[in-house]
Coordinates of C-alpha atoms (C1' of nucleotides) in Angstrom, one line a residue:
Chain G
M1 CA 129.6 40.0 96.6
I2 CA 131.1 42.3 98.8
K3 CA 134.8 40.3 99.7
L4 CA 135.9 40.8 103.4
L5 CA 139.4 39.9 105.4
L6 CA 138.3 39.2 109.3
A7 CA 141.2 40.2 111.4
E8 CA 140.7 39.1 114.9
D9 CA 142.2 36.8 117.3
H10 CA 140.7 34.7 119.5
H11 CA 139.2 31.5 117.1
L12 CA 136.2 31.4 118.5
V13 CA 134.8 35.0 118.5
R14 CA 136.4 34.9 114.5
G15 CA 134.4 31.7 113.5
A16 CA 131.4 33.3 114.8
F17 CA 131.7 36.1 112.7
V18 CA 132.5 34.3 110.1
A19 CA 129.1 32.6 110.4
L20 CA 127.3 35.8 111.6
L21 CA 128.5 37.0 108.2
G22 CA 128.8 33.6 106.1
A23 CA 124.7 34.2 106.0
E24 CA 124.4 37.5 105.4
P25 CA 123.5 37.7 102.0
G26 CA 125.8 39.9 99.8
I27 CA 129.6 39.3 101.7
E28 CA 132.0 37.1 101.1
V29 CA 133.6 36.4 104.0
V30 CA 137.1 35.5 101.7
A31 CA 140.4 35.1 104.3
E32 CA 140.2 35.2 108.2
T33 CA 143.4 35.9 110.2
G34 CA 144.0 35.8 114.6
R35 CA 147.3 37.7 113.2
G36 CA 148.0 41.5 112.1
D37 CA 150.5 40.7 110.0
E38 CA 148.6 37.9 108.4
A39 CA 146.1 41.0 107.7
V40 CA 148.5 43.1 105.7
R41 CA 149.5 40.0 103.8
L42 CA 146.8 38.7 103.0
A43 CA 144.9 42.0 101.8
V44 CA 148.2 42.9 99.6
E45 CA 148.1 38.8 98.4
L46 CA 143.8 39.3 97.8
R47 CA 142.8 42.1 97.3
P48 CA 139.7 42.1 98.9
D49 CA 137.1 45.0 98.7
V50 CA 136.8 45.2 102.8
A51 CA 139.0 44.3 105.4
M52 CA 138.0 44.1 109.1
L53 CA 140.4 44.3 112.1
D54 CA 140.2 44.0 115.4
I55 CA 142.4 46.5 117.0
D56 CA 144.4 43.9 120.3
M57 CA 145.6 41.6 118.0
P58 CA 149.0 39.5 118.4
G59 CA 151.9 40.5 116.0
L60 CA 151.0 44.1 114.4
D61 CA 148.3 45.7 116.1
G62 CA 145.0 46.7 114.2
L63 CA 146.1 50.8 113.9
A64 CA 149.1 49.6 112.8
A65 CA 148.1 47.4 110.4
A66 CA 145.5 49.8 108.5
E67 CA 147.9 51.9 108.1
R68 CA 149.9 49.3 106.6
I69 CA 146.6 48.1 104.1
A70 CA 146.3 51.9 102.9
Q71 CA 149.7 51.7 102.6
E72 CA 150.2 48.5 100.9
A73 CA 146.8 47.3 99.2
P74 CA 144.9 50.9 98.6
G75 CA 142.0 49.7 96.8
C76 CA 140.4 48.3 100.2
R77 CA 138.7 49.9 102.6
V78 CA 139.6 49.0 106.3
M79 CA 137.6 49.4 109.7
I80 CA 138.0 48.9 113.1
V81 CA 136.0 47.1 115.4
T82 CA 137.5 46.8 118.8
A83 CA 136.3 46.0 122.3
H84 CA 137.8 49.2 123.8
G85 CA 136.1 52.3 123.2
R86 CA 139.4 54.1 123.3
P87 CA 138.8 57.8 122.8
G88 CA 143.1 58.1 121.3
Y89 CA 142.8 54.6 119.1
L90 CA 140.0 56.8 117.3
R91 CA 142.1 59.4 116.0
R92 CA 144.7 57.5 114.8
A93 CA 142.6 55.4 113.3
M94 CA 140.5 58.0 111.5
A95 CA 144.7 59.4 110.6
A96 CA 145.6 55.8 109.3
G97 CA 142.5 56.3 106.7
V98 CA 140.1 53.8 108.3
R99 CA 136.5 53.8 106.8
G100 CA 134.4 52.5 109.4
F101 CA 134.8 52.5 113.9
V102 CA 132.3 50.3 115.9
G103 CA 132.4 48.7 119.4
K104 CA 131.9 45.8 119.8
D105 CA 129.2 46.6 121.9
N106 CA 126.4 46.5 118.5
S107 CA 124.4 44.5 117.0
A108 CA 125.2 41.9 114.2
A109 CA 122.8 43.6 111.4
A110 CA 124.3 46.9 112.1
L111 CA 127.4 45.3 111.5
A112 CA 126.4 44.6 108.1
K113 CA 125.0 47.7 107.0
V114 CA 128.4 49.4 108.0
I115 CA 130.4 47.1 106.1
K116 CA 128.2 47.4 103.5
Q117 CA 128.5 51.2 104.0
V118 CA 132.4 51.7 104.0
H119 CA 132.5 48.9 100.3
D120 CA 130.1 51.7 99.4
G121 CA 132.4 54.6 99.4
G122 CA 131.4 55.6 103.7
R123 CA 132.1 55.7 106.3
Y124 CA 130.6 55.1 109.8
I125 CA 132.2 56.1 112.9
D126 CA 129.8 54.7 116.5
P127 CA 128.2 57.5 117.3
E128 CA 129.1 57.1 121.6
L129 CA 132.9 56.5 120.5
A130 CA 132.6 59.7 117.7
A131 CA 131.4 62.0 121.5
D132 CA 133.9 60.3 123.5
A133 CA 136.6 61.7 120.6
L134 CA 135.0 64.7 120.4
T135 CA 134.3 66.3 123.2
M136 CA 138.0 65.1 125.0
E137 CA 140.6 66.9 124.3
E138 CA 144.4 66.2 122.0
C139 CA 147.0 64.2 123.6
P140 CA 148.9 67.2 125.8
L141 CA 151.4 64.8 126.0
T142 CA 155.3 65.7 123.8
P143 CA 156.7 62.5 122.3
R144 CA 159.6 62.2 125.2
E145 CA 157.0 62.3 127.6
L146 CA 155.1 59.2 125.9
D147 CA 157.9 57.4 125.2
T148 CA 159.4 57.8 129.7
L149 CA 155.3 56.6 129.8
R150 CA 155.1 53.9 128.2
A151 CA 158.7 52.7 129.4
A152 CA 157.7 53.4 133.3
S153 CA 154.6 51.1 132.6
G154 CA 155.7 47.6 133.7
G155 CA 156.1 49.4 136.7
A156 CA 160.0 49.9 136.0
P157 CA 162.2 52.1 138.5
V158 CA 163.6 55.6 137.2
S159 CA 166.7 54.4 136.6
R160 CA 166.2 51.7 134.3
I161 CA 163.6 53.5 132.5
A162 CA 166.9 56.1 132.0
R163 CA 169.1 53.4 130.4
E164 CA 166.4 52.1 128.4
L165 CA 166.2 56.2 126.9
S166 CA 170.0 56.6 127.4
L167 CA 168.4 59.8 129.6
S168 CA 169.7 61.3 132.5
E169 CA 167.6 60.3 135.6
G170 CA 167.1 63.8 136.6
T171 CA 165.4 64.5 132.2
V172 CA 163.5 60.9 132.4
R173 CA 162.2 62.5 136.6
N174 CA 161.9 65.9 134.3
Y175 CA 159.4 64.5 131.9
L176 CA 157.4 62.0 133.7
S177 CA 156.8 65.1 136.6
S178 CA 155.6 67.0 133.5
A179 CA 153.0 64.4 132.5
V180 CA 151.7 63.8 136.2
T181 CA 150.9 67.9 135.9
K182 CA 149.2 67.8 132.6
L183 CA 147.1 64.6 132.9
A184 CA 146.1 66.2 136.7
V185 CA 146.9 62.5 138.4
E186 CA 149.1 62.5 141.6
N187 CA 151.9 60.5 140.0
R188 CA 153.5 58.4 137.5
H189 CA 151.4 55.6 137.8
A190 CA 148.6 57.0 137.8
A191 CA 149.5 58.7 134.5
V192 CA 150.0 55.5 132.8
R193 CA 147.5 54.4 133.3
R194 CA 145.2 57.7 132.4
A195 CA 147.2 57.4 129.2
R196 CA 146.7 54.4 128.4
D197 CA 143.1 54.6 128.7
M198 CA 142.9 57.6 126.6
G199 CA 144.5 55.0 123.9
W200 CA 147.4 57.5 124.1
L201 CA 150.6 55.7 125.2
Chain Q
M1 CA 118.3 19.9 123.8
I2 CA 120.5 21.4 125.6
K3 CA 118.7 24.7 126.8
L4 CA 122.0 26.6 126.4
L5 CA 121.7 30.1 128.9
L6 CA 124.8 32.6 126.8
A7 CA 126.1 35.3 129.3
E8 CA 128.7 37.6 127.8
D9 CA 128.9 41.5 127.5
H10 CA 130.0 42.8 123.6
H11 CA 126.6 42.6 122.2
L12 CA 128.6 41.6 118.6
V13 CA 130.5 38.5 119.7
R14 CA 127.0 37.5 122.0
G15 CA 124.9 37.9 118.8
A16 CA 127.5 35.5 116.7
F17 CA 127.9 33.4 119.7
V18 CA 123.8 32.3 118.6
A19 CA 124.4 32.4 115.8
L20 CA 127.1 30.5 115.9
L21 CA 125.2 27.8 118.6
G22 CA 121.6 27.9 117.2
A23 CA 123.1 26.5 114.4
E24 CA 123.9 23.4 116.8
P25 CA 122.3 20.5 116.5
G26 CA 120.6 19.4 119.7
I27 CA 121.5 23.1 122.0
E28 CA 119.4 25.4 122.1
V29 CA 120.0 29.0 123.4
V30 CA 116.7 29.8 125.8
A31 CA 118.5 33.2 126.7
E32 CA 121.5 35.6 126.7
T33 CA 122.3 38.7 128.7
G34 CA 124.9 41.0 128.7
R35 CA 125.0 41.5 133.0
G36 CA 126.6 39.2 135.6
D37 CA 123.4 39.8 138.0
E38 CA 120.8 39.9 135.0
A39 CA 122.3 35.8 134.1
V40 CA 122.0 34.9 137.2
R41 CA 118.3 36.2 137.8
L42 CA 117.9 34.5 134.3
A43 CA 119.4 31.2 135.7
V44 CA 117.4 31.0 138.3
E45 CA 113.9 31.8 136.5
L46 CA 114.3 29.7 133.1
R47 CA 116.5 27.0 134.8
P48 CA 118.2 26.4 131.5
D49 CA 120.9 23.6 130.9
V50 CA 123.8 24.8 130.8
A51 CA 125.4 28.4 131.4
M52 CA 127.5 29.9 129.7
L53 CA 129.2 32.6 131.2
D54 CA 132.4 35.1 129.7
I55 CA 134.5 36.6 132.9
D56 CA 134.3 40.1 132.6
M57 CA 131.0 42.1 132.6
P58 CA 129.0 44.7 134.8
G59 CA 127.2 44.2 137.0
L60 CA 128.7 40.4 138.7
D61 CA 131.4 39.3 136.8
G62 CA 131.3 35.0 135.3
L63 CA 133.2 33.8 138.3
A64 CA 131.0 35.2 141.1
A65 CA 128.2 34.5 138.7
A66 CA 128.5 31.1 139.2
E67 CA 129.5 30.7 142.6
R68 CA 125.8 32.5 143.0
I69 CA 123.9 30.3 140.5
A70 CA 125.7 27.9 141.5
Q71 CA 123.7 28.1 145.5
E72 CA 120.6 29.2 143.6
A73 CA 120.0 27.0 140.8
P74 CA 121.8 23.8 141.7
G75 CA 120.9 22.6 138.9
C76 CA 122.7 24.6 136.0
R77 CA 126.0 23.7 135.1
V78 CA 128.0 26.3 134.5
M79 CA 131.1 27.5 132.7
I80 CA 133.6 30.3 132.1
V81 CA 134.7 31.1 128.7
T82 CA 137.2 33.9 128.9
A83 CA 139.3 36.3 127.0
H84 CA 142.3 36.7 129.9
G85 CA 143.8 32.8 130.1
R86 CA 144.9 34.5 134.9
P87 CA 145.3 30.5 136.7
G88 CA 143.5 32.7 139.1
Y89 CA 140.2 32.9 137.9
L90 CA 140.5 29.3 136.8
R91 CA 140.9 28.3 140.9
R92 CA 138.0 30.5 141.4
A93 CA 136.1 29.3 138.6
M94 CA 137.2 25.6 139.8
A95 CA 136.2 26.7 143.9
A96 CA 132.9 28.6 142.7
G97 CA 131.7 24.3 141.3
V98 CA 132.2 25.4 137.9
R99 CA 132.6 22.4 135.4
G100 CA 133.9 23.8 131.8
F101 CA 136.2 25.8 131.8
V102 CA 137.6 27.3 128.1
G103 CA 140.1 29.9 126.2
K104 CA 138.0 32.2 123.3
D105 CA 141.2 30.5 121.4
N106 CA 138.8 28.1 120.8
S107 CA 137.0 26.4 117.7
A108 CA 133.4 26.5 117.4
A109 CA 133.4 23.0 116.8
A110 CA 135.1 22.4 120.0
L111 CA 132.8 24.4 122.1
A112 CA 130.3 23.2 121.6
K113 CA 131.3 19.5 122.0
V114 CA 132.0 21.3 125.7
I115 CA 129.1 22.4 125.8
K116 CA 127.4 19.1 125.5
Q117 CA 131.0 17.5 127.7
V118 CA 128.7 19.1 130.4
H119 CA 125.7 18.6 130.1
D120 CA 126.4 15.4 130.5
G121 CA 127.5 15.3 134.0
G122 CA 131.4 15.9 132.2
R123 CA 133.5 18.0 133.1
Y124 CA 136.4 19.7 130.3
I125 CA 139.2 22.8 131.4
D126 CA 140.8 23.8 128.6
P127 CA 144.6 21.8 128.7
E128 CA 146.9 25.0 128.2
L129 CA 145.3 26.7 131.4
A130 CA 145.1 23.8 133.5
A131 CA 149.3 23.3 133.1
D132 CA 149.4 26.9 133.5
A133 CA 147.0 26.6 137.0
L134 CA 149.0 24.0 138.2
T135 CA 152.4 25.0 137.9
M136 CA 151.6 27.8 139.6
E137 CA 151.8 28.2 142.9
E138 CA 148.6 29.5 145.7
C139 CA 148.1 32.6 145.7
P140 CA 150.4 33.8 149.2
L141 CA 149.8 37.1 149.9
T142 CA 147.6 37.9 152.9
P143 CA 144.0 39.8 153.0
R144 CA 145.2 42.4 154.4
E145 CA 148.2 42.6 152.0
L146 CA 145.1 42.1 148.8
D147 CA 143.1 44.8 150.6
T148 CA 146.0 47.7 150.3
L149 CA 147.2 45.9 146.5
R150 CA 143.1 46.5 145.5
A151 CA 143.8 50.4 147.3
A152 CA 146.5 51.1 145.9
S153 CA 146.2 49.5 142.0
G154 CA 144.4 53.2 141.1
G155 CA 147.9 54.8 141.4
A156 CA 147.6 56.4 144.6
P157 CA 149.5 58.1 147.0
V158 CA 149.9 55.8 150.5
S159 CA 148.6 58.3 153.1
R160 CA 144.9 58.0 150.4
I161 CA 145.2 54.0 150.8
A162 CA 146.0 54.7 154.9
R163 CA 142.3 56.3 155.1
E164 CA 140.6 54.4 153.0
L165 CA 141.3 51.3 154.7
S166 CA 141.8 53.6 158.2
L167 CA 145.4 52.1 158.8
S168 CA 148.2 54.0 160.1
E169 CA 150.3 54.7 157.0
G170 CA 153.3 52.5 158.0
T171 CA 151.1 50.1 158.7
V172 CA 149.9 50.2 154.7
R173 CA 154.3 50.3 153.7
N174 CA 154.4 47.7 155.6
Y175 CA 151.1 45.2 153.5
L176 CA 152.9 46.2 150.5
S177 CA 156.4 46.0 151.3
S178 CA 155.3 42.5 151.9
A179 CA 153.8 42.3 149.0
V180 CA 156.5 43.2 146.9
T181 CA 158.8 40.6 148.6
K182 CA 156.6 38.2 148.3
L183 CA 156.1 38.8 144.3
A184 CA 159.7 39.2 143.8
V185 CA 159.4 42.5 142.7
E186 CA 160.2 45.5 142.3
N187 CA 157.3 47.9 143.6
R188 CA 153.6 48.4 144.7
H189 CA 153.4 49.2 141.2
A190 CA 154.7 46.3 139.8
A191 CA 153.2 44.1 142.7
V192 CA 149.5 45.3 141.6
R193 CA 150.2 44.1 137.9
R194 CA 151.5 41.0 139.0
A195 CA 148.8 39.9 141.2
R196 CA 146.0 41.2 138.4
D197 CA 147.5 39.0 135.8
M198 CA 148.0 36.0 138.2
G199 CA 143.7 37.1 138.9
W200 CA 145.0 37.4 142.4
L201 CA 143.3 40.6 142.8
Chain O
dG1 C1' 148.7 26.4 178.4
dC2 C1' 151.7 27.9 175.1
dC3 C1' 153.6 28.9 170.9
dC4 C1' 152.3 30.6 166.1
dC5 C1' 150.3 33.4 163.1
dG6 C1' 148.4 36.3 161.2
dC7 C1' 146.5 41.5 162.5
dC8 C1' 148.3 46.1 163.8
dA9 C1' 151.1 49.9 164.7
dT10 C1' 156.2 52.5 165.9
dG11 C1' 160.6 55.0 164.7
dA12 C1' 164.5 55.5 162.4
dC13 C1' 166.5 55.0 158.0
dA14 C1' 168.1 54.6 152.8
dA15 C1' 166.2 54.8 148.2
dA16 C1' 163.6 56.5 145.5
dT17 C1' 160.4 59.7 143.0
dG18 C1' 158.8 64.8 142.1
dT19 C1' 159.3 69.7 141.7
dC20 C1' 161.2 73.1 140.7
dA21 C1' 164.5 77.1 138.4
dT22 C1' 168.1 76.6 135.3
dC23 C1' 170.5 76.0 130.2
dC24 C1' 170.9 74.9 126.0
dA25 C1' 169.4 74.6 120.5
dG26 C1' 166.8 75.7 116.9
dG27 C1' 162.6 77.6 114.2
dA28 C1' 159.8 80.5 113.9
dT29 C1' 158.9 85.3 113.3
dC30 C1' 160.1 90.4 113.0
Chain Z
dG1 C1' 170.7 89.8 113.7
dA2 C1' 168.4 89.8 117.8
dT3 C1' 164.6 87.7 120.2
dC4 C1' 161.3 85.3 121.1
dC5 C1' 159.6 79.7 121.9
dT6 C1' 159.1 75.1 122.5
dG7 C1' 161.4 71.2 123.6
dG8 C1' 164.8 68.8 125.4
dA9 C1' 168.1 68.3 129.5
dT10 C1' 169.7 69.3 134.3
dG11 C1' 171.0 68.9 139.2
dA12 C1' 169.7 70.6 144.0
dC13 C1' 166.5 70.0 147.0
dA14 C1' 161.9 68.2 149.3
dT15 C1' 158.5 64.8 150.2
dT16 C1' 157.3 60.4 149.5
dT17 C1' 158.5 55.7 149.4
dG18 C1' 160.4 50.8 150.8
dT19 C1' 163.2 48.6 154.5
dC20 C1' 164.4 47.2 158.6
dA21 C1' 163.3 46.2 163.3
dT22 C1' 160.3 46.4 167.4
dG23 C1' 156.3 45.2 169.6
dG24 C1' 151.6 44.7 171.3
dC25 C1' 146.7 42.2 170.8
dG26 C1' 143.8 37.7 169.9
dG27 C1' 142.9 33.2 167.9
dG28 C1' 143.6 28.3 166.4
dG29 C1' 146.2 24.8 166.8
dC30 C1' 149.4 21.2 169.6

DNA sequence: GCCCCGCCATGACAAATGTCATCCAGGATC
DNA sequence: GATCCTGGATGACATTTGTCATGGCGGGGC
């Protein structure tokens, strides 16, 4: 019997997952939560065989939670289920030692199969998402450029970004400009959008 | 037996819903789809008692689908299930004659109850979302302002927006400026964000 | 009819943004 | 130690923006 920890922020979807996977022979849902930090705590406490995490959750996002679980509950295998096929997410997940990565576009049967595969020490990456990630170049932005993009994401003016990061306005403009060039877009707002779409932000 | 049409774009979530609601006594899922246009077609063809629609779907979004179903399959009662509690969405849904509006944060039991309530001719609005919509002012933007905001949403420069809408650049700047003022934000990009958050865009 | 409002358009000016040449510090290389 | 390179930082300059005052046009409402 595979002991499964389930983390997904929407009650309804989570409840549906529990119903679905609870019916699956060989799988037992031992805990469920809607928060990432909560998921880490439960993984440490209950030591499930597999933790299945959504990405966007309050408290701690699924990728960060995966990293923490890998450190604090090493026996627990982690898989990510997400609606957003951002290529960068897959990269981060791999770096965190995640063993399964599937989109919410898959069938329930496929999901159960992946859970078992992951439990048996295997790996499974959604082929479509994997293709995206492989054909895609590495994030070309430097840490500083990412910082400024992040700070600019709310539409904040350069002056505020500069204050926030304790930089001169000129410097901020430079980083943004260089990000815009690298991403081949027209201005920083488009750059923010693009970086976010890629899962880099 | 309530005949239910289910429309939700993620296979996995949809499958889970089917499993969940199929187990519910008195409810029978007669059709399921991941596309809005498909949902309209199925509603017309199968005449289910209740159609349960997600908002973000390919083909036709849930709100537009709701409008079409109200016209083309009047006997079918429509309810919306969504992850995004944008106040504007609720408004549009009400205008389309939707009889149920719930967030994905609810429990499965609550969902089944709402389905039955809607089927019996009642209405149900998620109290939390309703409160948001009521405390919130109507969208203050003119159609033209919305057009320009929409065109600006990708981070496009004014020149391109002007070409797209066949307006002079000055006019575009005017609309955007007025939108920025009305929404009390710092620039058009923040205005786009805000309008989108409100469900106005 | 008259007035108001939304829509379209100009021009001018101030402020924010994008671009570029340049410089510095530290690590890698030879 | 001299050199090269990269990421980080800066200020000057051109361009793009946001803002404001203004005016014309057409359709509803009174």
